Short mmCIF file of C-alpha atoms in Angstrom, two decimals:
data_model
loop_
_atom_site.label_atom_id
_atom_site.label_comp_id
_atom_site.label_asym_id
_atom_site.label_seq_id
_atom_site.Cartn_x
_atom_site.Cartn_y
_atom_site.Cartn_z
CA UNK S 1 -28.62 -7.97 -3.58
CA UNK S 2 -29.61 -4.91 -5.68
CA UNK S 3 -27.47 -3.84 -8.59
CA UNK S 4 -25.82 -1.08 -6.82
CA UNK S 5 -25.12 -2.87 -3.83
CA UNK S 6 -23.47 -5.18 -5.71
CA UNK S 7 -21.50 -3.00 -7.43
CA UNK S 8 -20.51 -1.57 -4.30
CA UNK S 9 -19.21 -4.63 -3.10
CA UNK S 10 -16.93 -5.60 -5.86
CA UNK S 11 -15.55 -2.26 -5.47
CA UNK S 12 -14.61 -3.19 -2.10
CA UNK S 13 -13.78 -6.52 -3.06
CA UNK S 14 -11.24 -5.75 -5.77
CA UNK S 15 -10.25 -1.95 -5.40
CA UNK S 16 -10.11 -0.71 -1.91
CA UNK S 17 -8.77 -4.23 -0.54
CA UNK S 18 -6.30 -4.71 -2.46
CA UNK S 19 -5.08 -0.86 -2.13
CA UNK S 20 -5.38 -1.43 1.99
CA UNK S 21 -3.10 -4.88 1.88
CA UNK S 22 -0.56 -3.16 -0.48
CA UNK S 23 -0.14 0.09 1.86
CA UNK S 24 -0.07 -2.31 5.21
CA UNK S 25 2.20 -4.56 2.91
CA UNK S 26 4.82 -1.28 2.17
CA UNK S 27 4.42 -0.25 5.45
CA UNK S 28 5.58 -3.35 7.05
CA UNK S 29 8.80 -3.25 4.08
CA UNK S 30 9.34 0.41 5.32
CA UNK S 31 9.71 0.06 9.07
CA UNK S 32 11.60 -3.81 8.58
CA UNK S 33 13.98 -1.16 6.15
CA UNK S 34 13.85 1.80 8.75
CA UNK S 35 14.45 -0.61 11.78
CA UNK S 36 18.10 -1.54 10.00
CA UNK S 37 20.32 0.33 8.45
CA UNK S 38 18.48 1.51 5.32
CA UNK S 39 19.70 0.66 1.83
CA UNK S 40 21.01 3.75 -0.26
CA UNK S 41 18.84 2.68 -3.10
CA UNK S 42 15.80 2.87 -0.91
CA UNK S 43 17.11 5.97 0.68
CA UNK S 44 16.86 7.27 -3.22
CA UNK S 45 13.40 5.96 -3.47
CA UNK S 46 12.06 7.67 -0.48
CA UNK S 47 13.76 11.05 -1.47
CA UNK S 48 12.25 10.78 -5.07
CA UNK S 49 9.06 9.43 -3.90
CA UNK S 50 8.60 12.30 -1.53
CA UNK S 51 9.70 15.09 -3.79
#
C-alpha cells in the first residue's frame, strides 16, 4: 500500500466510520424518541440544537 493510500484508509477507518455509526446511532435514538411521546428535555435539545 503506498503512503497515501494508507493514509486514506485510516481516515476512513477512524474518522468517517465512526462519524457514519454515530449519525445512524442518533438517528435510530431520534425516531425510537419521535415514535413515543417525546421527552421535554429532548424536546429542549432539538429546539437548541436547531437554533
Amino acid at each position: 500500500m503506498t503512503p497515501r493510500a494508507k493514509l486514506m484508509y485510516l481516515k476512513l477507518r477512524y474518522v468517517e466510520i465512526p462519524k457514519i455509526l454515530v449519525k445512524a446511532q442518533y438517528l435510530k435514538v431520534k425516531k425510537l424518541f419521535v415514535r413515543h411521546q417525546p421527552a421535554p428535555e429532548m424536546v429542549r435539545l432539538d429546539k437548541s440544537l436547531s437554533v
